[in-house]
């Protein structure tokens, strides 16, 4: 999968290109991450990419012209990589608190893209005309504001890359995470058997896979009901999960 990131701080992306699972995916050429600095498309000696806002007010606004040239270059690179450069296959995404909140289901949908061109804003934001002309989608991480779009861009790429085939050591790891089936994940344990006076639940040592699966599901249910009642309200169980829920309800009545 191809990623082009447009940012005035391309050095920040060494974190995702050189470390961990995403770094391994880059090294093994399973994904390509290219950074494009809009300052490279300026014409003045100061390589200026921002100006004061029309109408006054605090802060600076990123100018449309260098960003438009950076996006056009990103599209050319994506095309040379083999991407179908359109909204459906390689969209231009602007990381913005005003965008649609990122979710696991939307992450899974994005794994179908050929690539992404991710635009990282700074200061008070980007000239609205650039956004209306070039941006296909705005994505937010939540109802809060950061100093720039670089960290959200890395979060987006990390979440998508880990869901691509053959990226994780075991693809089932991602399938069993929180939100994948509509529930929070169950608790996990490893050695030692006892820590701080607390032992690993006996069922996990039993080797009985069906009982372990039911125990984990119960933990998921209890955690989701307690911590995220909104998720629990929207949860749609599978046929097997519905049977487990009936069994849990019956056991709780005893």
XYZ file of N, CA and C in Angstrom:
762
model
N 0.852 -1.187 0.000
C 0.000 0.000 0.000
C 0.891 1.242 0.000
N 0.439 2.288 -0.652
C 1.242 3.492 -0.788
C 0.676 4.619 0.076
N 1.563 5.304 0.793
C 1.177 6.473 1.589
C 2.076 7.641 1.192
N 1.462 8.760 0.862
C 2.196 10.015 0.704
C 1.700 10.951 1.799
N 2.631 11.491 2.560
C 2.274 12.392 3.660
C 2.820 13.772 3.353
N 1.945 14.755 3.379
C 2.353 16.136 3.113
C 2.450 16.863 4.448
N 3.678 17.232 4.813
C 3.924 17.795 6.140
C 5.151 18.686 6.098
N 5.131 19.741 6.917
C 6.328 20.585 7.022
C 7.323 20.000 8.022
N 6.960 18.876 8.659
C 7.874 18.189 9.574
C 8.044 16.723 9.163
N 8.634 16.470 7.997
C 8.766 15.084 7.524
C 9.628 14.220 8.434
N 10.516 14.859 9.216
C 11.392 14.077 10.102
C 10.586 13.303 11.146
N 9.421 13.810 11.515
C 8.614 13.146 12.536
C 8.229 11.726 12.135
N 8.164 11.474 10.828
C 7.637 10.194 10.366
C 8.673 9.067 10.386
N 9.891 9.397 10.843
C 10.863 8.321 11.078
C 10.309 7.353 12.113
N 9.489 7.872 13.024
C 8.912 7.019 14.072
C 8.128 5.860 13.485
N 7.337 6.121 12.477
C 6.493 5.061 11.919
C 7.205 4.311 10.797
N 8.198 4.958 10.170
C 8.889 4.293 9.049
C 10.026 3.385 9.507
N 10.509 3.594 10.725
C 11.729 2.891 11.130
C 11.560 1.982 12.340
N 10.394 2.021 12.989
C 10.258 1.263 14.230
C 9.019 0.365 14.222
N 9.127 -0.728 14.974
C 7.980 -1.580 15.237
C 7.439 -2.294 13.997
N 6.191 -2.671 14.095
C 5.551 -3.432 13.025
C 5.470 -2.625 11.739
N 5.182 -1.334 11.853
C 5.106 -0.511 10.640
C 6.480 -0.365 10.001
N 7.522 -0.229 10.833
C 8.875 -0.146 10.294
C 9.260 -1.415 9.558
N 8.856 -2.555 10.114
C 9.134 -3.836 9.444
C 8.390 -3.929 8.118
N 7.150 -3.433 8.095
C 6.368 -3.464 6.848
C 7.019 -2.607 5.766
N 7.606 -1.482 6.179
C 8.321 -0.631 5.220
C 9.581 -1.332 4.732
N 10.338 -1.906 5.668
C 11.596 -2.575 5.306
C 11.359 -3.743 4.357
N 10.227 -4.436 4.546
C 9.906 -5.585 3.698
C 9.114 -5.189 2.446
N 8.991 -3.863 2.236
C 8.328 -3.303 1.058
C 6.856 -3.727 0.945
N 6.235 -4.009 2.095
C 4.799 -4.279 2.097
C 4.014 -2.972 2.017
N 4.609 -1.900 2.497
C 4.028 -0.568 2.352
C 5.143 0.411 1.997
N 4.743 1.509 1.371
C 5.676 2.592 1.058
C 5.146 3.877 1.671
N 6.001 4.565 2.420
C 5.613 5.844 3.024
C 6.579 6.914 2.517
N 6.050 7.871 1.760
C 6.864 8.977 1.273
C 6.383 10.273 1.902
N 7.314 11.109 2.314
C 6.975 12.396 2.906
C 7.281 13.517 1.907
N 6.365 14.432 1.786
C 6.506 15.557 0.862
C 6.373 16.849 1.668
N 7.397 17.688 1.592
C 7.399 18.939 2.347
C 6.873 20.061 1.455
N 5.771 20.698 1.826
C 5.239 21.774 0.976
C 6.188 22.964 0.838
N 7.153 23.082 1.721
C 8.139 24.167 1.574
C 8.954 23.991 0.292
N 9.038 22.776 -0.219
C 9.783 22.526 -1.453
C 9.063 23.094 -2.677
N 7.842 23.569 -2.491
C 7.054 24.084 -3.619
C 6.806 25.582 -3.478
N 7.592 26.244 -2.645
C 7.500 27.694 -2.501
C 8.502 28.357 -3.438
N 8.330 29.669 -3.650
C 9.202 30.378 -4.585
C 9.970 31.517 -3.925
N 9.711 31.785 -2.653
C 10.419 32.877 -1.990
C 11.628 32.341 -1.215
N 12.498 33.266 -0.828
C 13.727 32.851 -0.149
C 13.467 32.253 1.228
N 12.347 32.591 1.814
C 12.053 32.115 3.169
C 11.259 30.804 3.164
N 10.929 30.307 1.975
C 10.166 29.061 1.815
C 8.885 29.113 2.655
N 8.185 30.230 2.537
C 7.032 30.493 3.394
C 5.806 29.725 2.917
N 5.132 29.094 3.859
C 3.930 28.335 3.510
C 2.688 28.831 4.269
N 2.856 29.931 5.039
C 1.716 30.431 5.809
C 1.632 31.943 5.699
N 0.439 32.464 5.939
C 0.197 33.908 5.911
C -0.880 34.238 6.936
N -1.015 35.525 7.236
C -2.045 35.962 8.174
C -3.429 35.774 7.556
N -4.438 35.499 8.364
C -5.778 35.249 7.805
C -6.457 36.541 7.358
N -7.158 36.458 6.243
C -8.013 37.578 5.839
C -9.088 37.777 6.908
N -9.390 39.041 7.198
C -10.393 39.345 8.217
C -9.811 39.498 9.598
N -8.483 39.249 9.720
C -7.823 39.399 11.002
C -7.978 38.186 11.890
N -7.518 38.318 13.105
C -7.580 37.216 14.047
C -6.210 36.648 14.320
N -6.108 35.806 15.363
C -4.803 35.278 15.762
C -4.331 34.168 14.823
N -3.026 33.905 14.871
C -2.471 32.751 14.167
C -2.256 32.973 12.687
N -1.773 31.912 12.055
C -1.461 31.934 10.632
C -2.234 30.824 9.935
N -2.395 30.974 8.621
C -3.123 29.986 7.822
C -2.193 29.459 6.729
N -2.191 28.147 6.522
C -1.345 27.561 5.477
C -1.910 27.925 4.096
N -1.031 28.358 3.202
C -1.451 28.858 1.888
C -1.767 27.716 0.925
N -2.679 27.983 0.012
C -3.175 26.951 -0.894
C -2.143 26.544 -1.956
N -1.402 27.508 -2.480
C -0.578 27.214 -3.662
C 0.493 26.149 -3.424
N 1.364 26.307 -2.391
C 2.372 25.236 -2.204
C 1.739 23.888 -1.877
N 0.610 23.903 -1.159
C -0.044 22.641 -0.822
C -0.646 21.983 -2.060
N -1.198 22.800 -2.959
C -1.780 22.214 -4.173
C -0.705 21.552 -5.020
N 0.467 22.187 -5.107
C 1.562 21.586 -5.882
C 2.080 20.314 -5.203
N 2.101 20.338 -3.873
C 2.536 19.138 -3.149
C 1.562 17.985 -3.388
N 0.268 18.284 -3.404
C -0.735 17.235 -3.642
C -0.613 16.697 -5.069
N -0.407 17.589 -6.031
C -0.255 17.129 -7.417
C 0.970 16.224 -7.545
N 2.048 16.586 -6.854
C 3.249 15.735 -6.879
C 2.951 14.387 -6.219
N 2.206 14.424 -5.119
C 1.844 13.171 -4.434
C 0.995 12.278 -5.344
N 0.099 12.877 -6.082
C -0.725 12.093 -7.009
C 0.124 11.464 -8.104
N 1.102 12.219 -8.600
C 1.993 11.685 -9.637
C 2.793 10.501 -9.086
N 3.308 10.679 -7.867
C 4.079 9.589 -7.258
C 3.195 8.361 -7.023
N 1.966 8.595 -6.562
C 1.052 7.472 -6.323
C 0.762 6.731 -7.623
N 0.583 7.488 -8.701
C 0.331 6.878 -10.007
C 1.519 6.046 -10.456
N 2.731 6.580 -10.262
C 3.942 5.843 -10.644
C 4.105 4.582 -9.800
N 3.572 4.630 -8.589
C 3.624 3.456 -7.708
C 2.641 2.377 -8.152
N 1.642 2.795 -8.938
C 0.639 1.840 -9.419
C -0.746 2.066 -8.861
N -0.921 3.141 -8.115
C -2.240 3.436 -7.538
C -3.180 3.991 -8.609
N -4.449 3.646 -8.466
C -5.489 4.316 -9.240
C -5.810 5.610 -8.495
N -5.428 6.730 -9.103
C -5.474 7.999 -8.383
C -6.849 8.636 -8.543
N -7.746 8.249 -7.682
C -9.064 8.865 -7.603
C -9.564 8.717 -6.176
N -10.730 9.303 -5.916
C -11.278 9.326 -4.557
C -11.528 7.926 -4.013
N -11.913 7.006 -4.900
C -12.284 5.663 -4.455
C -11.085 4.781 -4.137
N -9.931 5.090 -4.713
C -8.791 4.195 -4.564
C -7.561 4.822 -3.902
N -7.425 6.137 -4.013
C -6.278 6.819 -3.398
C -6.713 8.234 -3.003
N -7.545 8.335 -1.962
C -8.111 9.645 -1.617
C -7.089 10.583 -0.976
N -7.379 11.873 -1.082
C -6.635 12.880 -0.331
C -7.361 13.084 0.995
N -6.662 12.810 2.092
C -7.277 12.835 3.421
C -6.643 13.946 4.247
N -7.479 14.786 4.810
C -7.006 15.874 5.676
C -7.310 15.512 7.128
N -6.259 15.471 7.964
C -6.448 15.179 9.376
C -6.956 16.447 10.055
N -8.186 16.401 10.564
C -8.837 17.606 11.080
C -9.789 17.249 12.206
N -9.835 18.050 13.293
C -10.814 17.791 14.350
C -12.246 17.960 13.872
N -12.427 18.530 12.687
C -13.780 18.702 12.138
C -14.203 17.521 11.268
N -13.322 16.526 11.131
C -13.635 15.400 10.256
C -14.430 14.310 10.927
N -14.688 13.242 10.187
C -15.375 12.071 10.722
C -14.445 11.328 11.675
N -14.955 10.941 12.822
C -14.117 10.270 13.819
C -13.674 8.897 13.318
N -12.381 8.625 13.448
C -11.827 7.351 12.997
C -12.359 6.201 13.846
N -12.734 5.109 13.202
C -13.219 3.915 13.903
C -12.559 2.683 13.302
N -12.634 1.572 14.021
C -12.029 0.341 13.523
C -12.686 -0.108 12.217
N -13.997 0.073 12.114
C -14.676 -0.343 10.881
C -14.222 0.499 9.689
N -14.007 1.804 9.905
C -13.530 2.636 8.796
C -12.086 2.292 8.453
N -11.298 1.918 9.451
C -9.924 1.477 9.196
C -9.917 0.250 8.289
N -10.779 -0.711 8.594
C -10.854 -1.931 7.773
C -11.247 -1.578 6.345
N -12.189 -0.662 6.183
C -12.581 -0.235 4.824
C -11.391 0.371 4.083
N -10.567 1.127 4.783
C -9.441 1.806 4.137
C -8.361 0.836 3.667
N -8.327 -0.360 4.206
C -7.326 -1.324 3.749
C -7.560 -1.732 2.290
N -8.740 -1.393 1.755
C -9.037 -1.706 0.356
C -8.450 -0.675 -0.604
N -7.992 0.455 -0.074
C -7.419 1.484 -0.947
C -6.102 1.007 -1.570
N -5.779 1.575 -2.740
C -4.437 1.392 -3.303
C -3.425 2.203 -2.502
N -3.869 3.352 -2.021
C -2.982 4.236 -1.268
C -3.758 5.388 -0.676
N -3.035 6.262 -0.007
C -3.632 7.458 0.593
C -2.653 8.618 0.447
N -3.197 9.798 0.267
C -2.414 11.034 0.327
C -2.923 11.800 1.541
N -2.077 11.914 2.559
C -2.516 12.446 3.848
C -1.941 13.849 4.034
N -2.820 14.782 4.271
C -2.453 16.190 4.401
C -2.445 16.580 5.876
N -1.301 17.084 6.343
C -1.150 17.469 7.747
C -1.134 18.988 7.862
N -2.111 19.534 8.540
C -2.179 20.975 8.728
C -1.382 21.420 9.936
N -1.173 22.718 10.023
C -0.508 23.355 11.163
C -1.168 24.711 11.396
N -0.783 25.393 12.443
C -1.257 26.736 12.764
C -2.788 26.739 12.922
N -3.452 27.764 12.341
C -4.915 27.846 12.455
C -5.624 26.947 11.457
N -4.858 26.350 10.553
C -5.466 25.467 9.568
C -5.007 25.791 8.164
N -5.797 25.344 7.180
C -5.448 25.460 5.760
C -6.510 26.291 5.044
N -6.069 27.067 4.066
C -6.998 27.859 3.242
C -8.154 26.968 2.759
N -9.366 27.395 3.051
C -10.550 26.582 2.763
C -10.669 26.218 1.289
N -10.160 27.097 0.416
C -10.272 26.820 -1.027
C -9.451 25.588 -1.427
N -8.324 25.388 -0.766
C -7.515 24.185 -1.031
C -8.283 22.947 -0.596
N -8.920 23.031 0.566
C -9.655 21.875 1.072
C -10.815 21.519 0.148
N -11.552 22.532 -0.290
C -12.716 22.258 -1.147
C -12.305 21.736 -2.520
N -11.128 22.112 -2.970
C -10.689 21.721 -4.310
C -10.017 20.346 -4.339
N -9.303 19.992 -3.269
C -8.446 18.803 -3.337
C -8.789 17.686 -2.349
N -9.399 18.018 -1.238
C -9.550 17.014 -0.169
C -10.820 16.187 -0.370
N -10.658 14.865 -0.308
C -11.793 13.944 -0.474
C -12.445 13.582 0.859
N -11.678 13.659 1.930
C -12.172 13.149 3.208
C -11.417 13.841 4.348
N -12.139 14.205 5.406
C -11.499 14.736 6.604
C -11.708 13.738 7.734
N -10.623 13.451 8.461
C -10.681 12.456 9.533
C -10.180 13.069 10.830
N -10.917 12.789 11.908
C -10.575 13.262 13.243
C -10.280 12.069 14.147
N -9.431 12.299 15.155
C -9.198 11.270 16.166
C -10.137 11.434 17.354
N -10.791 12.568 17.473
C -11.676 12.798 18.612
C -11.912 14.278 18.808
N -12.677 14.591 19.830
C -13.059 15.982 20.063
C -12.014 16.707 20.899
N -10.837 16.869 20.320
C -9.784 17.653 20.938
C -8.869 18.160 19.830
N -8.016 19.124 20.174
C -7.176 19.770 19.165
C -5.699 19.541 19.487
N -4.919 19.234 18.464
C -3.476 19.049 18.594
C -2.766 20.191 17.879
N -1.436 20.213 17.992
C -0.671 21.290 17.364
C -0.485 21.076 15.867
N -0.780 19.893 15.382
C -0.628 19.635 13.954
C -1.195 18.284 13.581
N -1.220 17.999 12.285
C -1.820 16.756 11.810
C -0.870 15.581 11.737
N 0.391 15.776 12.134
C 1.371 14.695 11.980
C 1.055 13.489 12.867
N 0.797 13.725 14.138
C 0.492 12.600 15.024
C -0.784 11.874 14.586
N -1.875 12.578 14.294
C -3.050 11.868 13.772
C -2.759 11.089 12.485
N -1.913 11.637 11.611
C -1.572 10.927 10.373
C -0.870 9.614 10.688
N 0.018 9.645 11.672
C 0.722 8.412 12.050
C -0.232 7.415 12.691
N -1.175 7.918 13.474
C -2.180 7.029 14.065
C -3.001 6.359 12.959
N -3.417 7.144 11.978
C -4.197 6.590 10.872
C -3.400 5.524 10.126
N -2.156 5.841 9.779
C -1.351 4.878 9.020
C -1.089 3.617 9.828
N -0.769 3.775 11.113
C -0.510 2.613 11.967
C -1.734 1.704 12.027
N -2.909 2.314 12.219
C -4.134 1.512 12.349
C -4.469 0.782 11.049
N -4.178 1.398 9.911
C -4.472 0.759 8.615
C -3.418 -0.315 8.298
N -2.153 0.027 8.499
C -1.072 -0.908 8.141
C -1.214 -2.216 8.909
N -1.546 -2.135 10.204
C -1.625 -3.362 11.005
C -2.781 -4.259 10.590
N -3.750 -3.705 9.832
C -4.864 -4.517 9.364
C -4.652 -5.062 7.954
N -3.517 -4.712 7.314
C -3.222 -5.266 5.993
C -2.799 -6.727 6.137
N -3.028 -7.550 5.120
C -2.657 -8.971 5.206
C -1.163 -9.158 5.410
N -0.812 -10.151 6.234
C 0.573 -10.577 6.440
C 1.479 -9.512 7.060
N 0.885 -8.557 7.766
C 1.679 -7.543 8.456
C 1.960 -7.982 9.890
N 0.918 -8.411 10.581
C 1.078 -8.878 11.952
C 1.677 -10.285 11.932
N 2.318 -10.676 13.032
C 2.848 -12.031 13.116
C 1.749 -13.061 12.960
N 0.569 -12.746 13.495
C -0.604 -13.609 13.369
C -1.792 -12.700 13.077
N -2.413 -12.836 11.896
C -3.521 -11.960 11.513
C -4.677 -12.027 12.500
N -4.781 -13.147 13.262
C -5.863 -13.261 14.236
C -5.687 -12.271 15.386
N -4.454 -11.792 15.595
C -4.216 -10.822 16.659
C -5.075 -9.587 16.455
N -5.115 -9.095 15.232
C -5.918 -7.912 14.945
C -7.406 -8.209 15.004
N -7.785 -9.435 14.603
C -9.200 -9.784 14.582
C -9.788 -9.886 15.975
N -8.931 -10.119 16.993
C -9.415 -10.288 18.356
C -9.288 -9.028 19.190
N -8.900 -7.919 18.566
C -8.742 -6.674 19.314
C -10.081 -6.053 19.659
N -10.002 -5.025 20.532
C -11.195 -4.255 20.858
C -11.825 -3.685 19.593
N -13.154 -3.598 19.595
C -13.969 -2.959 18.567
C -14.202 -3.827 17.344
N -13.353 -4.843 17.102
C -13.480 -5.620 15.876
C -14.842 -6.311 15.818
N -15.254 -6.940 16.937
C -16.562 -7.586 16.949
C -17.604 -6.750 17.689
N -17.290 -5.486 17.930
C -18.230 -4.594 18.596
C -18.068 -4.540 20.101
N -17.114 -5.314 20.644
C -16.888 -5.343 22.092
C -15.458 -4.922 22.409
N -15.228 -4.521 23.653
C -13.854 -4.300 24.108
C -13.143 -5.643 24.241
N -11.831 -5.606 24.195
C -11.036 -6.830 24.291
C -11.094 -7.384 25.719
N -10.805 -8.681 25.849
C -10.750 -9.323 27.170
C -9.393 -9.051 27.814
N -9.244 -9.256 29.143
C -7.927 -9.108 29.773
C -6.986 -10.229 29.337
N -5.697 -9.928 29.355
C -4.681 -10.908 28.955
C -3.676 -11.105 30.086
N -3.093 -12.300 30.145
C -2.129 -12.645 31.192
C -0.957 -13.415 30.574
N 0.215 -13.283 31.226
C 1.365 -14.088 30.824
C 2.197 -14.409 32.077
N 3.360 -15.010 31.913
C 4.175 -15.400 33.056
C 4.629 -14.162 33.832
N 4.764 -14.244 35.142
C 4.657 -15.430 35.997
C 3.207 -15.770 36.344
N 3.005 -16.955 36.925
C 1.662 -17.402 37.290
C 1.050 -16.504 38.355
N 1.904 -16.018 39.274
C 1.417 -15.104 40.300
C 2.213 -13.802 40.263
N 1.493 -12.684 40.426
C 2.141 -11.369 40.480
C 1.370 -10.506 41.484
N 2.105 -9.936 42.425
C 1.513 -9.060 43.444
C 0.338 -9.735 44.147
N 0.489 -11.033 44.394
C -0.554 -11.771 45.112
C -1.738 -12.162 44.255
N -1.660 -11.872 42.974
C -2.777 -12.194 42.060
C -2.351 -13.316 41.119
N -3.190 -14.363 41.023
C -2.887 -15.505 40.161
C -3.619 -15.361 38.824
N -3.089 -16.022 37.832
C -3.750 -16.083 36.525
C -5.054 -16.888 36.684
N -6.162 -16.441 36.110
C -7.409 -17.214 36.202
C -7.200 -18.677 35.781
N -7.709 -19.579 36.604
C -7.461 -21.002 36.397
C -7.933 -21.496 35.038
N -9.028 -20.939 34.546
C -9.572 -21.419 33.271
C -8.555 -21.272 32.141
N -7.687 -20.253 32.229
C -6.700 -20.037 31.169
C -5.589 -21.073 31.210
N -5.486 -21.803 32.319
C -4.465 -22.842 32.456
C -5.032 -24.226 32.177
N -6.344 -24.283 31.898
C -7.023 -25.577 31.791
C -6.746 -26.290 30.474
N -6.446 -25.536 29.437
C -6.292 -26.147 28.118
C -7.604 -26.467 27.449
N -8.722 -26.122 28.087
C -10.057 -26.370 27.526
C -10.447 -25.162 26.663
N -10.278 -25.281 25.357
C -10.422 -24.127 24.467
C -11.827 -23.544 24.474
N -12.848 -24.410 24.560
C -14.227 -23.904 24.555
C -14.506 -23.095 25.817
N -14.054 -23.607 26.966
C -14.262 -22.870 28.217
C -13.488 -21.554 28.226
N -12.279 -21.581 27.660
C -11.477 -20.351 27.586
C -12.173 -19.322 26.705
N -12.701 -19.771 25.581
C -13.388 -18.856 24.670
C -14.605 -18.238 25.354
N -15.377 -19.042 26.079
C -16.552 -18.515 26.775
C -16.146 -17.559 27.896
N -15.067 -17.893 28.630
C -14.594 -16.998 29.693
C -14.168 -15.660 29.100
N -13.432 -15.688 28.021
C -12.988 -14.442 27.390
C -14.174 -13.618 26.903
N -15.172 -14.299 26.350
C -16.354 -13.569 25.882
C -17.061 -12.913 27.055
N -17.188 -13.625 28.175
C -17.829 -13.041 29.353
C -17.073 -11.795 29.822
N -15.736 -11.879 29.815
C -14.941 -10.716 30.202
C -15.177 -9.545 29.259
N -15.262 -9.872 27.974
C -15.536 -8.804 26.998
C -16.876 -8.138 27.287
N -17.883 -8.964 27.558
C -19.221 -8.438 27.819
C -19.218 -7.546 29.056
N -18.617 -8.041 30.132
C -18.630 -7.282 31.386
C -17.854 -5.967 31.246
N -16.713 -6.022 30.551
C -15.937 -4.797 30.355
C -16.684 -3.790 29.506
N -17.308 -4.278 28.454
C -18.013 -3.368 27.557
C -19.226 -2.763 28.244
N -19.962 -3.574 29.005
C -21.123 -3.051 29.717
C -20.711 -1.970 30.719
N -19.566 -2.186 31.378
C -19.123 -1.257 32.418
C -18.474 -0.001 31.836
N -17.579 -0.223 30.854
C -16.751 0.890 30.390
C -17.314 1.622 29.178
N -18.011 0.889 28.316
C -18.533 1.504 27.095
C -19.969 1.053 26.851
N -20.912 1.541 27.677
C -22.312 1.143 27.476
C -22.849 1.506 26.094
N -22.261 2.520 25.459
C -22.706 2.879 24.104
C -22.397 1.759 23.123
N -21.226 1.122 23.288
C -20.882 -0.009 22.420
C -21.784 -1.202 22.707
N -22.046 -1.439 23.999
C -22.881 -2.579 24.359
C -24.293 -2.436 23.792
N -24.791 -1.231 23.815
C -26.141 -0.984 23.295
C -26.224 -1.288 21.798
N -25.119 -1.061 21.083
C -25.119 -1.275 19.627
C -24.628 -2.667 19.241
N -24.217 -3.473 20.225
C -23.602 -4.775 19.927
C -24.611 -5.742 19.304
N -24.196 -6.400 18.220
C -25.015 -7.409 17.541
C -24.276 -8.741 17.622
N -24.700 -9.659 18.511
C -23.963 -10.921 18.691
C -24.113 -11.859 17.500
N -23.088 -12.696 17.306
C -23.201 -13.774 16.331
C -24.116 -14.853 16.924
N -24.415 -15.864 16.136
C -25.269 -16.948 16.626
C -24.635 -17.614 17.843
N -23.323 -17.877 17.760
C -22.625 -18.505 18.875
C -22.594 -17.590 20.093
N -22.352 -16.306 19.868
C -22.310 -15.357 20.985
C -23.678 -15.233 21.644
N -24.747 -15.299 20.840
C -26.095 -15.243 21.406
C -26.340 -16.438 22.329
N -25.836 -17.605 21.933
C -25.966 -18.793 22.793
C -25.198 -18.588 24.099
N -23.999 -18.027 23.981
C -23.202 -17.770 25.185
C -23.903 -16.768 26.099
N -24.502 -15.743 25.522
C -25.202 -14.755 26.339
C -26.356 -15.392 27.108
N -27.088 -16.294 26.454
C -28.171 -16.996 27.137
C -27.621 -17.850 28.273
N -26.498 -18.527 28.004
C -25.888 -19.367 29.036
C -25.389 -18.525 30.204
N -24.821 -17.359 29.910
C -24.342 -16.477 30.972
C -25.507 -15.963 31.806
N -26.599 -15.575 31.136
C -27.772 -15.081 31.864
C -28.354 -16.158 32.757
N -28.373 -17.398 32.233
C -28.903 -18.517 33.017
C -28.010 -18.778 34.222
N -26.684 -18.729 34.024
C -25.752 -18.974 35.125
C -25.848 -17.880 36.184
N -26.089 -16.640 35.761
C -26.168 -15.529 36.711
C -27.405 -15.616 37.595
N -28.456 -16.290 37.106
C -29.693 -16.409 37.887
C -29.557 -17.424 39.017
N -28.556 -18.336 38.862
C -28.419 -19.395 39.875
C -27.838 -18.838 41.173
